[in-house]
Each structure stands twice: as structure tokens, then as C-alpha cells.
Coordinates of N, CA and C in Angstrom, one line a residue:
Q30 N 50.8 25.6 61.8 CA 51.7 25.3 60.7 C 51.5 26.1 59.5
V31 N 52.5 26.5 58.8 CA 52.4 27.4 57.7 C 53.1 26.7 56.5
Q32 N 52.4 26.8 55.3 CA 52.9 26.3 54.1 C 53.1 27.5 53.1
L33 N 54.2 27.5 52.4 CA 54.6 28.5 51.4 C 54.9 27.9 50.1
V34 N 54.3 28.3 49.0 CA 54.6 27.8 47.7 C 54.9 28.9 46.8
E35 N 56.2 28.9 46.2 CA 56.6 29.9 45.3 C 56.3 29.4 43.8
S36 N 56.1 30.4 43.0 CA 55.9 30.2 41.6 C 56.3 31.4 40.8
G37 N 56.4 31.3 39.5 CA 56.7 32.4 38.6 C 58.1 32.5 38.1
G38 N 59.0 31.7 38.6 CA 60.4 31.7 38.1 C 60.5 31.2 36.7
G39 N 61.7 31.4 36.1 CA 61.9 31.0 34.7 C 63.1 31.6 34.1
L40 N 63.2 31.5 32.8 CA 64.3 32.0 32.0 C 63.9 33.3 31.4
V41 N 64.7 34.4 31.6 CA 64.4 35.7 31.0 C 65.7 36.3 30.5
Q42 N 65.6 37.2 29.5 CA 66.8 37.9 29.0 C 67.1 39.0 29.9
P43 N 68.4 39.4 29.9 CA 68.8 40.6 30.6 C 67.9 41.8 30.2
G44 N 67.5 42.6 31.2 CA 66.6 43.7 31.0 C 65.1 43.3 31.1
G45 N 64.8 42.0 31.1 CA 63.4 41.6 31.1 C 62.9 41.6 32.5
S46 N 61.6 41.1 32.6 CA 60.9 41.1 33.9 C 60.3 39.8 34.2
L47 N 60.1 39.5 35.5 CA 59.4 38.4 36.0 C 58.6 38.8 37.2
K48 N 57.5 38.1 37.5 CA 56.8 38.3 38.7 C 56.6 37.0 39.5
L49 N 57.2 37.0 40.7 CA 57.2 35.8 41.5 C 56.0 35.9 42.5
S50 N 55.4 34.7 42.8 CA 54.3 34.7 43.7 C 54.6 33.7 44.8
C51 N 54.1 34.0 46.0 CA 54.3 33.1 47.2 C 52.9 32.9 47.8
A52 N 52.3 31.8 47.6 CA 51.0 31.5 48.1 C 51.1 30.9 49.5
A53 N 50.5 31.5 50.5 CA 50.7 31.1 51.9 C 49.4 30.5 52.4
S54 N 49.5 29.5 53.2 CA 48.4 28.8 53.9 C 48.7 28.5 55.3
G55 N 47.7 28.4 56.2 CA 47.9 28.2 57.6 C 47.7 29.5 58.4
S56 N 48.3 29.6 59.5 CA 48.1 30.7 60.4 C 49.1 31.8 60.1
I57 N 48.6 32.8 59.2 CA 49.4 33.9 58.7 C 48.9 35.2 59.4
F58 N 49.8 35.9 59.9 CA 49.5 37.2 60.5 C 50.3 38.3 59.7
S59 N 49.6 39.2 59.1 CA 50.2 40.2 58.3 C 51.1 41.1 59.1
S60 N 51.0 41.2 60.4 CA 51.9 42.0 61.2 C 53.3 41.3 61.3
N61 N 53.3 40.0 61.0 CA 54.6 39.4 61.0 C 55.3 39.5 59.7
P62 N 56.6 39.7 59.7 CA 57.3 39.9 58.4 C 57.3 38.7 57.5
M63 N 57.2 39.0 56.2 CA 57.4 38.1 55.1 C 58.5 38.6 54.2
G64 N 59.2 37.8 53.5 CA 60.3 38.3 52.7 C 60.7 37.3 51.6
W65 N 61.4 37.8 50.6 CA 62.0 37.0 49.6 C 63.5 37.0 49.8
Y66 N 64.1 35.8 49.7 CA 65.5 35.6 49.8 C 65.9 34.9 48.5
R67 N 67.2 35.0 48.2 CA 67.8 34.3 47.1 C 69.1 33.7 47.4
Q68 N 69.5 32.6 46.7 CA 70.7 31.9 47.0 C 71.2 31.2 45.8
A69 N 72.5 31.6 45.4 CA 73.2 30.9 44.3 C 74.1 29.9 44.9
P70 N 74.5 28.9 44.1 CA 75.4 27.8 44.5 C 76.7 28.4 45.1
G71 N 77.1 28.0 46.2 CA 78.3 28.4 46.8 C 78.2 29.7 47.6
K72 N 77.1 30.3 47.6 CA 76.9 31.6 48.3 C 75.8 31.5 49.4
Q73 N 75.9 32.4 50.3 CA 74.9 32.5 51.4 C 73.6 33.0 50.9
R74 N 72.5 32.6 51.6 CA 71.2 33.1 51.3 C 71.1 34.6 51.7
E75 N 70.5 35.4 50.8 CA 70.5 36.8 50.9 C 69.1 37.3 50.9
L76 N 68.8 38.2 51.9 CA 67.5 38.8 51.9 C 67.4 39.8 50.8
V77 N 66.3 39.7 49.9 CA 66.1 40.5 48.8 C 65.1 41.6 49.1
A78 N 64.0 41.3 49.7 CA 62.9 42.2 50.0 C 62.1 41.7 51.2
S79 N 61.5 42.6 52.0 CA 60.7 42.2 53.1 C 59.5 43.1 53.1
I80 N 58.4 42.6 53.7 CA 57.2 43.4 53.9 C 56.5 43.0 55.2
T81 N 56.0 44.0 55.9 CA 55.3 43.9 57.1 C 54.1 44.9 57.1
S82 N 53.0 44.4 57.6 CA 51.8 45.2 57.6 C 51.4 45.7 59.0
S83 N 50.9 46.9 59.1 CA 50.4 47.5 60.3 C 49.0 48.1 59.9
G84 N 47.9 47.4 60.1 CA 46.7 47.9 59.6 C 46.7 47.9 58.0
S85 N 46.4 49.0 57.4 CA 46.4 49.1 56.0 C 47.8 49.5 55.4
V86 N 48.7 49.8 56.3 CA 50.0 50.3 55.9 C 51.0 49.2 55.8
N87 N 51.7 49.1 54.7 CA 52.8 48.2 54.4 C 54.1 48.8 54.6
F88 N 55.0 48.1 55.3 CA 56.4 48.6 55.4 C 57.3 47.6 54.6
V89 N 58.0 48.2 53.7 CA 58.8 47.4 52.8 C 60.3 47.8 52.9
N90 N 61.2 46.8 52.6 CA 62.6 47.1 52.6 C 63.2 46.3 51.5
Y91 N 64.4 46.7 50.9 CA 65.1 46.0 49.8 C 66.6 46.1 50.1
V92 N 67.2 45.0 49.6 CA 68.6 45.0 49.5 C 69.1 46.0 48.5
G93 N 70.2 46.7 48.7 CA 70.6 47.8 47.8 C 70.7 47.5 46.4
S94 N 71.1 46.3 46.0 CA 71.3 45.9 44.6 C 70.0 45.8 43.8
V95 N 68.8 45.7 44.5 CA 67.6 45.6 43.8 C 66.7 46.8 43.9
K96 N 67.1 47.8 44.7 CA 66.3 49.0 44.9 C 66.1 49.7 43.5
G97 N 64.8 50.1 43.3 CA 64.5 50.7 42.0 C 64.2 49.7 40.9
R98 N 64.4 48.4 41.1 CA 64.2 47.4 40.1 C 63.1 46.4 40.6
F99 N 63.1 46.0 41.9 CA 62.2 45.0 42.4 C 61.1 45.7 43.3
T100 N 59.9 45.2 43.3 CA 58.9 45.6 44.1 C 58.2 44.5 44.8
V101 N 58.1 44.5 46.2 CA 57.4 43.5 46.9 C 56.1 44.0 47.3
S102 N 55.1 43.1 47.3 CA 53.7 43.5 47.6 C 53.0 42.3 48.2
R103 N 51.8 42.5 48.8 CA 51.1 41.5 49.4 C 49.6 41.7 49.2
D104 N 48.9 40.6 48.8 CA 47.4 40.7 48.6 C 46.9 39.9 49.8
K105 N 46.3 40.6 50.7 CA 45.8 39.9 51.9 C 44.6 39.0 51.6
A106 N 43.7 39.4 50.7 CA 42.6 38.6 50.3 C 43.0 37.3 49.8
K107 N 44.0 37.3 49.0 CA 44.5 36.0 48.3 C 45.6 35.4 49.2
N108 N 46.0 36.0 50.3 CA 47.1 35.5 51.1 C 48.3 35.2 50.3
T109 N 48.7 36.1 49.5 CA 49.8 35.9 48.5 C 50.7 37.1 48.6
M110 N 52.0 36.8 48.6 CA 53.1 37.8 48.4 C 53.7 37.7 47.1
Y111 N 54.1 38.9 46.5 CA 54.6 39.0 45.2 C 55.9 39.7 45.2
L112 N 56.7 39.4 44.2 CA 58.0 40.1 43.9 C 58.0 40.4 42.4
Q113 N 57.8 41.7 42.1 CA 57.9 42.1 40.7 C 59.3 42.5 40.4
M114 N 60.0 41.8 39.5 CA 61.4 42.0 39.2 C 61.5 42.6 37.8
N115 N 62.0 43.8 37.7 CA 62.2 44.5 36.4 C 63.7 44.7 36.2
S116 N 64.1 45.0 35.0 CA 65.5 45.3 34.6 C 66.4 44.2 35.2
L117 N 66.1 43.0 34.9 CA 66.8 41.9 35.5 C 68.2 41.8 34.9
R118 N 69.2 41.4 35.7 CA 70.6 41.2 35.3 C 71.0 39.8 35.5
P119 N 72.1 39.4 34.8 CA 72.6 38.0 35.0 C 72.9 37.7 36.4
E120 N 73.4 38.6 37.2 CA 73.7 38.4 38.6 C 72.5 38.2 39.5
D121 N 71.3 38.4 38.9 CA 70.1 38.1 39.6 C 69.7 36.6 39.6
T122 N 70.5 35.9 38.8 CA 70.2 34.4 38.6 C 70.4 33.7 40.0
D123 N 69.4 33.1 40.5 CA 69.4 32.5 41.8 C 68.1 31.7 41.9
V124 N 68.1 30.9 43.0 CA 66.9 30.3 43.5 C 66.3 31.3 44.5
Y125 N 65.0 31.6 44.3 CA 64.4 32.6 45.1 C 63.4 31.9 46.1
Y126 N 63.5 32.2 47.4 CA 62.7 31.6 48.4 C 61.8 32.5 49.1
C127 N 60.6 32.1 49.4 CA 59.7 32.8 50.2 C 59.9 32.5 51.7
N128 N 59.8 33.5 52.6 CA 60.0 33.3 54.0 C 58.9 34.0 54.8
Y129 N 58.5 33.3 55.9 CA 57.6 33.9 56.8 C 58.1 33.7 58.2
R130 N 58.1 34.8 59.0 CA 58.6 34.7 60.4 C 57.4 34.6 61.3
G131 N 57.1 33.4 61.8 CA 56.0 33.2 62.7 C 56.4 32.5 64.0
G132 N 57.3 33.1 64.7 CA 57.9 32.4 65.9 C 59.1 31.7 65.4
I133 N 58.9 30.8 64.4 CA 60.0 30.2 63.7 C 59.9 30.6 62.3
D134 N 61.0 30.3 61.6 CA 61.0 30.7 60.1 C 60.4 29.6 59.3
Y135 N 59.5 29.9 58.4 CA 59.0 29.0 57.4 C 59.5 29.4 56.0
W136 N 59.8 28.4 55.2 CA 60.4 28.5 53.9 C 59.6 27.8 52.9
G137 N 59.5 28.4 51.7 CA 59.0 27.7 50.5 C 60.1 26.8 49.9
Q138 N 59.7 26.1 48.8 CA 60.6 25.2 48.2 C 61.6 25.9 47.3
G139 N 61.3 27.1 46.9 CA 62.2 27.9 46.0 C 61.7 27.8 44.6
T140 N 62.0 28.9 43.8 CA 61.7 28.9 42.4 C 62.9 29.5 41.7
Q141 N 63.3 28.8 40.6 CA 64.6 29.2 39.9 C 64.3 30.4 39.0
V142 N 65.2 31.4 39.1 CA 65.2 32.5 38.2 C 66.6 32.5 37.5
T143 N 66.5 32.5 36.1 CA 67.7 32.5 35.3 C 67.7 33.7 34.4
V144 N 68.6 34.5 34.4 CA 68.7 35.7 33.5 C 69.9 35.5 32.6
S145 N 69.6 35.3 31.3 CA 70.7 35.0 30.4 C 70.3 35.3 29.0
S146 N 71.3 35.7 28.2 CA 71.0 36.0 26.8 C 70.9 34.7 25.9

């Protein structure tokens, strides 16, 4: 069983930054993908960023709208995944969810990100 807990969301002005954290517990394998998703009311959940490790090498991917602005990383010692979000825009306003693919999909409870003046 895997437990994921997100934190770090909040209210930020356009152009500002936030860093989200996803603390994982349970049977976590770094070779399995982890990712950040976001979902706004009335819209489908969208993959924002993913990360998979092979030895010391991390493979990352981003949805086009966040490339150059967001950075996903993972601290294996702390068993925590991060999403550094820079140059935030109002359209980034969503609930952000942590995901782990471990045979089945595990999800965190979500953390609210609001970008507004």
C-alpha cells in the first residue's frame, strides 16, 4: 500500500512561484513513474509532469504549457517528489495531485494552487 500526501499549494500572484511537495510512504520503487496532475472544475485531469528513475538518472517529461516554467524532481532519501512552479499564470489555477504508478494508480488528496492578482 502506498500513501501520498501533497503540500505547498496556496495563493500566488501572476508571475510568482510555488513549490509543491509529495511525501510518499509505503512500497515505492523509483523505477516506477511518479507524476503531477492538475484538474480544474469541469475539466479533465491533466498530466503536468512525470519522473522516472533508472539508477542515478532521472527521466522527466512535461506538458507543453508548463515547459520552461515548471521543474519536477525527486529526493530519494526523503522519498519526496517536488514540483517547482515559476512564472505562474491564472490558467495554472487548479487542484494539483500527486500520482504513483505501482501496478495500480495511487493518488494524493490534492493541494489547491490559485494564481490571481
